[in-house]
Amino acid sequence: MTRRWDLAVLEEYIRTLNSNKHWILSTVDSVSHSLLIYQYHKSLARDAFAVYKVEHDPDGIKMFTGAMMMGTDDEFENAKLASEANLIAAINMTRNTFDMFAQLVNALAVPQPLCIEHCTISKVRDGLPEGALKAEITRVTRLPWFRYLSGFSNTIKHRQLVSHEPSSKHHECTGEYLGGGAQVAAFEHQGRKFKSYWVQEVLEGTVEIHNEIVTLGITLNEWCLHSAHAMGSKR
């Protein structure tokens, strides 16, 4: 079960600061709102075909017919569009939230804060002193799904990656049937090659990385509490 990021604790610490408190508090609100928007798009992407399948294709047969792939069914085309649009939105929102979170870390924990224009999660990570916060950000930014979502978010600006193919796929390890229809094409970004996935697999990747944002938030809270204790002991 994912732990909860208590934003009230973070906001209480921010209110003790002497400068930039209002801007930092507004950034906390932005991060919180972005996490909610992600949930919205994730749910829509997940459920895009649900109503169609119940009403028109309960056995999952028509999804793979030539007629459907040629776009002769308007409702199917609408379901495809909803799936694609909300998947892209969920990925972009997840990735963008990391850079919003980076603004918080930059303002609160980086000894020599970066300019806002140059503030990314990787640059903030490199500017942090050694400790639990830097270690956790380093761990997350090295995760395969984080790298995948970052690469996707940059690549989708230049080429289409989501397609709907009349094919099927099974899990590499378990052999479990993963369904068919909506795929994300393989792509390459900054020298890294990323293989093709089904939309459901990519959505599961966004859930994993979304949960990691919460984990990083909890770690930032712990850093703030330690910092507050250290300041209190010096008084």
JSON list of N, CA and C in Angstrom, two decimals, residues 92-138:
[
{"chain": "A", "resi": 92, "resn": "ASN", "atom": "N", "xyz": [2.58, 12.80, -19.68]},
{"chain": "A", "resi": 92, "resn": "ASN", "atom": "CA", "xyz": [3.14, 14.15, -19.59]},
{"chain": "A", "resi": 92, "resn": "ASN", "atom": "C", "xyz": [2.93, 14.76, -18.22]},
{"chain": "A", "resi": 93, "resn": "MET", "atom": "N", "xyz": [1.76, 14.52, -17.62]},
{"chain": "A", "resi": 93, "resn": "MET", "atom": "CA", "xyz": [1.49, 15.07, -16.29]},
{"chain": "A", "resi": 93, "resn": "MET", "atom": "C", "xyz": [2.41, 14.45, -15.26]},
{"chain": "A", "resi": 94, "resn": "THR", "atom": "N", "xyz": [2.64, 13.14, -15.37]},
{"chain": "A", "resi": 94, "resn": "THR", "atom": "CA", "xyz": [3.54, 12.48, -14.43]},
{"chain": "A", "resi": 94, "resn": "THR", "atom": "C", "xyz": [4.95, 13.06, -14.54]},
{"chain": "A", "resi": 95, "resn": "ARG", "atom": "N", "xyz": [5.44, 13.17, -15.77]},
{"chain": "A", "resi": 95, "resn": "ARG", "atom": "CA", "xyz": [6.80, 13.68, -15.96]},
{"chain": "A", "resi": 95, "resn": "ARG", "atom": "C", "xyz": [6.92, 15.14, -15.54]},
{"chain": "A", "resi": 96, "resn": "ASN", "atom": "N", "xyz": [5.94, 15.95, -15.89]},
{"chain": "A", "resi": 96, "resn": "ASN", "atom": "CA", "xyz": [6.00, 17.37, -15.53]},
{"chain": "A", "resi": 96, "resn": "ASN", "atom": "C", "xyz": [5.94, 17.59, -14.02]},
{"chain": "A", "resi": 97, "resn": "THR", "atom": "N", "xyz": [5.24, 16.71, -13.32]},
{"chain": "A", "resi": 97, "resn": "THR", "atom": "CA", "xyz": [5.14, 16.86, -11.86]},
{"chain": "A", "resi": 97, "resn": "THR", "atom": "C", "xyz": [6.50, 16.71, -11.21]},
{"chain": "A", "resi": 98, "resn": "PHE", "atom": "N", "xyz": [7.38, 15.91, -11.80]},
{"chain": "A", "resi": 98, "resn": "PHE", "atom": "CA", "xyz": [8.72, 15.77, -11.24]},
{"chain": "A", "resi": 98, "resn": "PHE", "atom": "C", "xyz": [9.47, 17.10, -11.27]},
{"chain": "A", "resi": 99, "resn": "ASP", "atom": "N", "xyz": [9.30, 17.85, -12.35]},
{"chain": "A", "resi": 99, "resn": "ASP", "atom": "CA", "xyz": [9.98, 19.13, -12.41]},
{"chain": "A", "resi": 99, "resn": "ASP", "atom": "C", "xyz": [9.32, 20.18, -11.52]},
{"chain": "A", "resi": 100, "resn": "MET", "atom": "N", "xyz": [8.02, 20.07, -11.29]},
{"chain": "A", "resi": 100, "resn": "MET", "atom": "CA", "xyz": [7.38, 20.92, -10.27]},
{"chain": "A", "resi": 100, "resn": "MET", "atom": "C", "xyz": [7.94, 20.57, -8.89]},
{"chain": "A", "resi": 101, "resn": "PHE", "atom": "N", "xyz": [8.05, 19.28, -8.62]},
{"chain": "A", "resi": 101, "resn": "PHE", "atom": "CA", "xyz": [8.62, 18.84, -7.35]},
{"chain": "A", "resi": 101, "resn": "PHE", "atom": "C", "xyz": [10.06, 19.33, -7.22]},
{"chain": "A", "resi": 102, "resn": "ALA", "atom": "N", "xyz": [10.78, 19.35, -8.33]},
{"chain": "A", "resi": 102, "resn": "ALA", "atom": "CA", "xyz": [12.16, 19.84, -8.31]},
{"chain": "A", "resi": 102, "resn": "ALA", "atom": "C", "xyz": [12.23, 21.30, -7.85]},
{"chain": "A", "resi": 103, "resn": "GLN", "atom": "N", "xyz": [11.21, 22.08, -8.22]},
{"chain": "A", "resi": 103, "resn": "GLN", "atom": "CA", "xyz": [11.17, 23.48, -7.77]},
{"chain": "A", "resi": 103, "resn": "GLN", "atom": "C", "xyz": [11.10, 23.56, -6.25]},
{"chain": "A", "resi": 104, "resn": "LEU", "atom": "N", "xyz": [10.33, 22.66, -5.64]},
{"chain": "A", "resi": 104, "resn": "LEU", "atom": "CA", "xyz": [10.24, 22.63, -4.17]},
{"chain": "A", "resi": 104, "resn": "LEU", "atom": "C", "xyz": [11.58, 22.28, -3.54]},
{"chain": "A", "resi": 105, "resn": "VAL", "atom": "N", "xyz": [12.19, 21.21, -4.05]},
{"chain": "A", "resi": 105, "resn": "VAL", "atom": "CA", "xyz": [13.47, 20.77, -3.51]},
{"chain": "A", "resi": 105, "resn": "VAL", "atom": "C", "xyz": [14.52, 21.84, -3.70]},
{"chain": "A", "resi": 106, "resn": "ASN", "atom": "N", "xyz": [14.51, 22.49, -4.86]},
{"chain": "A", "resi": 106, "resn": "ASN", "atom": "CA", "xyz": [15.46, 23.54, -5.15]},
{"chain": "A", "resi": 106, "resn": "ASN", "atom": "C", "xyz": [15.34, 24.69, -4.15]},
{"chain": "A", "resi": 107, "resn": "ALA", "atom": "N", "xyz": [14.11, 25.09, -3.86]},
{"chain": "A", "resi": 107, "resn": "ALA", "atom": "CA", "xyz": [13.88, 26.22, -2.95]},
{"chain": "A", "resi": 107, "resn": "ALA", "atom": "C", "xyz": [14.17, 25.87, -1.50]},
{"chain": "A", "resi": 108, "resn": "LEU", "atom": "N", "xyz": [13.95, 24.61, -1.13]},
{"chain": "A", "resi": 108, "resn": "LEU", "atom": "CA", "xyz": [14.05, 24.23, 0.28]},
{"chain": "A", "resi": 108, "resn": "LEU", "atom": "C", "xyz": [15.37, 23.59, 0.67]},
{"chain": "A", "resi": 109, "resn": "ALA", "atom": "N", "xyz": [15.96, 22.80, -0.23]},
{"chain": "A", "resi": 109, "resn": "ALA", "atom": "CA", "xyz": [17.05, 21.93, 0.19]},
{"chain": "A", "resi": 109, "resn": "ALA", "atom": "C", "xyz": [18.37, 22.11, -0.54]},
{"chain": "A", "resi": 110, "resn": "VAL", "atom": "N", "xyz": [18.37, 22.79, -1.69]},
{"chain": "A", "resi": 110, "resn": "VAL", "atom": "CA", "xyz": [19.63, 22.97, -2.43]},
{"chain": "A", "resi": 110, "resn": "VAL", "atom": "C", "xyz": [20.38, 24.15, -1.84]},
{"chain": "A", "resi": 111, "resn": "PRO", "atom": "N", "xyz": [21.64, 23.95, -1.41]},
{"chain": "A", "resi": 111, "resn": "PRO", "atom": "CA", "xyz": [22.41, 25.04, -0.78]},
{"chain": "A", "resi": 111, "resn": "PRO", "atom": "C", "xyz": [22.55, 26.27, -1.67]},
{"chain": "A", "resi": 112, "resn": "GLN", "atom": "N", "xyz": [22.77, 26.06, -2.96]},
{"chain": "A", "resi": 112, "resn": "GLN", "atom": "CA", "xyz": [22.86, 27.17, -3.92]},
{"chain": "A", "resi": 112, "resn": "GLN", "atom": "C", "xyz": [21.77, 26.94, -4.98]},
{"chain": "A", "resi": 113, "resn": "PRO", "atom": "N", "xyz": [20.57, 27.43, -4.71]},
{"chain": "A", "resi": 113, "resn": "PRO", "atom": "CA", "xyz": [19.44, 27.15, -5.61]},
{"chain": "A", "resi": 113, "resn": "PRO", "atom": "C", "xyz": [19.70, 27.56, -7.05]},
{"chain": "A", "resi": 114, "resn": "LEU", "atom": "N", "xyz": [19.16, 26.77, -7.95]},
{"chain": "A", "resi": 114, "resn": "LEU", "atom": "CA", "xyz": [19.28, 27.03, -9.38]},
{"chain": "A", "resi": 114, "resn": "LEU", "atom": "C", "xyz": [18.26, 28.10, -9.81]},
{"chain": "A", "resi": 115, "resn": "CYS", "atom": "N", "xyz": [18.51, 28.72, -10.96]},
{"chain": "A", "resi": 115, "resn": "CYS", "atom": "CA", "xyz": [17.51, 29.60, -11.56]},
{"chain": "A", "resi": 115, "resn": "CYS", "atom": "C", "xyz": [16.30, 28.75, -11.96]},
{"chain": "A", "resi": 116, "resn": "ILE", "atom": "N", "xyz": [15.13, 29.33, -11.85]},
{"chain": "A", "resi": 116, "resn": "ILE", "atom": "CA", "xyz": [13.90, 28.60, -12.15]},
{"chain": "A", "resi": 116, "resn": "ILE", "atom": "C", "xyz": [13.94, 28.01, -13.56]},
{"chain": "A", "resi": 117, "resn": "GLU", "atom": "N", "xyz": [14.48, 28.76, -14.50]},
{"chain": "A", "resi": 117, "resn": "GLU", "atom": "CA", "xyz": [14.50, 28.33, -15.90]},
{"chain": "A", "resi": 117, "resn": "GLU", "atom": "C", "xyz": [15.32, 27.06, -16.10]},
{"chain": "A", "resi": 118, "resn": "HIS", "atom": "N", "xyz": [16.30, 26.82, -15.22]},
{"chain": "A", "resi": 118, "resn": "HIS", "atom": "CA", "xyz": [17.20, 25.67, -15.36]},
{"chain": "A", "resi": 118, "resn": "HIS", "atom": "C", "xyz": [16.92, 24.58, -14.33]},
{"chain": "A", "resi": 119, "resn": "CYS", "atom": "N", "xyz": [15.78, 24.68, -13.68]},
{"chain": "A", "resi": 119, "resn": "CYS", "atom": "CA", "xyz": [15.48, 23.79, -12.56]},
{"chain": "A", "resi": 119, "resn": "CYS", "atom": "C", "xyz": [14.76, 22.53, -13.04]},
{"chain": "A", "resi": 120, "resn": "THR", "atom": "N", "xyz": [15.49, 21.43, -13.19]},
{"chain": "A", "resi": 120, "resn": "THR", "atom": "CA", "xyz": [14.91, 20.14, -13.53]},
{"chain": "A", "resi": 120, "resn": "THR", "atom": "C", "xyz": [15.24, 19.16, -12.42]},
{"chain": "A", "resi": 121, "resn": "ILE", "atom": "N", "xyz": [14.57, 18.04, -12.40]},
{"chain": "A", "resi": 121, "resn": "ILE", "atom": "CA", "xyz": [14.79, 17.07, -11.33]},
{"chain": "A", "resi": 121, "resn": "ILE", "atom": "C", "xyz": [16.22, 16.55, -11.35]},
{"chain": "A", "resi": 122, "resn": "SER", "atom": "N", "xyz": [16.81, 16.38, -12.52]},
{"chain": "A", "resi": 122, "resn": "SER", "atom": "CA", "xyz": [18.18, 15.88, -12.59]},
{"chain": "A", "resi": 122, "resn": "SER", "atom": "C", "xyz": [19.20, 16.92, -12.11]},
{"chain": "A", "resi": 123, "resn": "LYS", "atom": "N", "xyz": [18.98, 18.18, -12.47]},
{"chain": "A", "resi": 123, "resn": "LYS", "atom": "CA", "xyz": [19.91, 19.22, -12.05]},
{"chain": "A", "resi": 123, "resn": "LYS", "atom": "C", "xyz": [19.79, 19.49, -10.55]},
{"chain": "A", "resi": 124, "resn": "VAL", "atom": "N", "xyz": [18.57, 19.43, -10.04]},
{"chain": "A", "resi": 124, "resn": "VAL", "atom": "CA", "xyz": [18.38, 19.60, -8.59]},
{"chain": "A", "resi": 124, "resn": "VAL", "atom": "C", "xyz": [19.03, 18.44, -7.84]},
{"chain": "A", "resi": 125, "resn": "ARG", "atom": "N", "xyz": [18.84, 17.24, -8.34]},
{"chain": "A", "resi": 125, "resn": "ARG", "atom": "CA", "xyz": [19.49, 16.06, -7.74]},
{"chain": "A", "resi": 125, "resn": "ARG", "atom": "C", "xyz": [21.00, 16.28, -7.63]},
{"chain": "A", "resi": 126, "resn": "ASP", "atom": "N", "xyz": [21.61, 16.77, -8.70]},
{"chain": "A", "resi": 126, "resn": "ASP", "atom": "CA", "xyz": [23.06, 16.96, -8.71]},
{"chain": "A", "resi": 126, "resn": "ASP", "atom": "C", "xyz": [23.49, 18.09, -7.78]},
{"chain": "A", "resi": 127, "resn": "GLY", "atom": "N", "xyz": [22.58, 19.03, -7.50]},
{"chain": "A", "resi": 127, "resn": "GLY", "atom": "CA", "xyz": [22.94, 20.15, -6.62]},
{"chain": "A", "resi": 127, "resn": "GLY", "atom": "C", "xyz": [22.73, 19.89, -5.14]},
{"chain": "A", "resi": 128, "resn": "LEU", "atom": "N", "xyz": [22.12, 18.78, -4.80]},
{"chain": "A", "resi": 128, "resn": "LEU", "atom": "CA", "xyz": [21.86, 18.45, -3.40]},
{"chain": "A", "resi": 128, "resn": "LEU", "atom": "C", "xyz": [23.10, 17.90, -2.72]},
{"chain": "A", "resi": 129, "resn": "PRO", "atom": "N", "xyz": [23.26, 18.17, -1.44]},
{"chain": "A", "resi": 129, "resn": "PRO", "atom": "CA", "xyz": [24.33, 17.51, -0.68]},
{"chain": "A", "resi": 129, "resn": "PRO", "atom": "C", "xyz": [23.98, 16.04, -0.48]},
{"chain": "A", "resi": 130, "resn": "GLU", "atom": "N", "xyz": [24.98, 15.24, -0.15]},
{"chain": "A", "resi": 130, "resn": "GLU", "atom": "CA", "xyz": [24.74, 13.82, 0.08]},
{"chain": "A", "resi": 130, "resn": "GLU", "atom": "C", "xyz": [23.77, 13.64, 1.25]},
{"chain": "A", "resi": 131, "resn": "GLY", "atom": "N", "xyz": [22.88, 12.69, 1.12]},
{"chain": "A", "resi": 131, "resn": "GLY", "atom": "CA", "xyz": [21.90, 12.43, 2.16]},
{"chain": "A", "resi": 131, "resn": "GLY", "atom": "C", "xyz": [20.75, 11.63, 1.60]},
{"chain": "A", "resi": 132, "resn": "ALA", "atom": "N", "xyz": [19.74, 11.40, 2.44]},
{"chain": "A", "resi": 132, "resn": "ALA", "atom": "CA", "xyz": [18.62, 10.54, 2.05]},
{"chain": "A", "resi": 132, "resn": "ALA", "atom": "C", "xyz": [17.82, 11.13, 0.88]},
{"chain": "A", "resi": 133, "resn": "LEU", "atom": "N", "xyz": [17.64, 12.46, 0.87]},
{"chain": "A", "resi": 133, "resn": "LEU", "atom": "CA", "xyz": [16.85, 13.08, -0.19]},
{"chain": "A", "resi": 133, "resn": "LEU", "atom": "C", "xyz": [17.53, 12.90, -1.55]},
{"chain": "A", "resi": 134, "resn": "LYS", "atom": "N", "xyz": [18.82, 13.17, -1.60]},
{"chain": "A", "resi": 134, "resn": "LYS", "atom": "CA", "xyz": [19.55, 13.00, -2.86]},
{"chain": "A", "resi": 134, "resn": "LYS", "atom": "C", "xyz": [19.56, 11.53, -3.27]},
{"chain": "A", "resi": 135, "resn": "ALA", "atom": "N", "xyz": [19.74, 10.64, -2.31]},
{"chain": "A", "resi": 135, "resn": "ALA", "atom": "CA", "xyz": [19.78, 9.21, -2.61]},
{"chain": "A", "resi": 135, "resn": "ALA", "atom": "C", "xyz": [18.45, 8.72, -3.21]},
{"chain": "A", "resi": 136, "resn": "GLU", "atom": "N", "xyz": [17.35, 9.20, -2.66]},
{"chain": "A", "resi": 136, "resn": "GLU", "atom": "CA", "xyz": [16.04, 8.77, -3.15]},
{"chain": "A", "resi": 136, "resn": "GLU", "atom": "C", "xyz": [15.75, 9.33, -4.54]},
{"chain": "A", "resi": 137, "resn": "ILE", "atom": "N", "xyz": [16.08, 10.60, -4.76]},
{"chain": "A", "resi": 137, "resn": "ILE", "atom": "CA", "xyz": [15.87, 11.18, -6.09]},
{"chain": "A", "resi": 137, "resn": "ILE", "atom": "C", "xyz": [16.74, 10.46, -7.11]},
{"chain": "A", "resi": 138, "resn": "THR", "atom": "N", "xyz": [17.98, 10.15, -6.74]},
{"chain": "A", "resi": 138, "resn": "THR", "atom": "CA", "xyz": [18.87, 9.40, -7.63]},
{"chain": "A", "resi": 138, "resn": "THR", "atom": "C", "xyz": [18.29, 8.04, -7.97]}
]
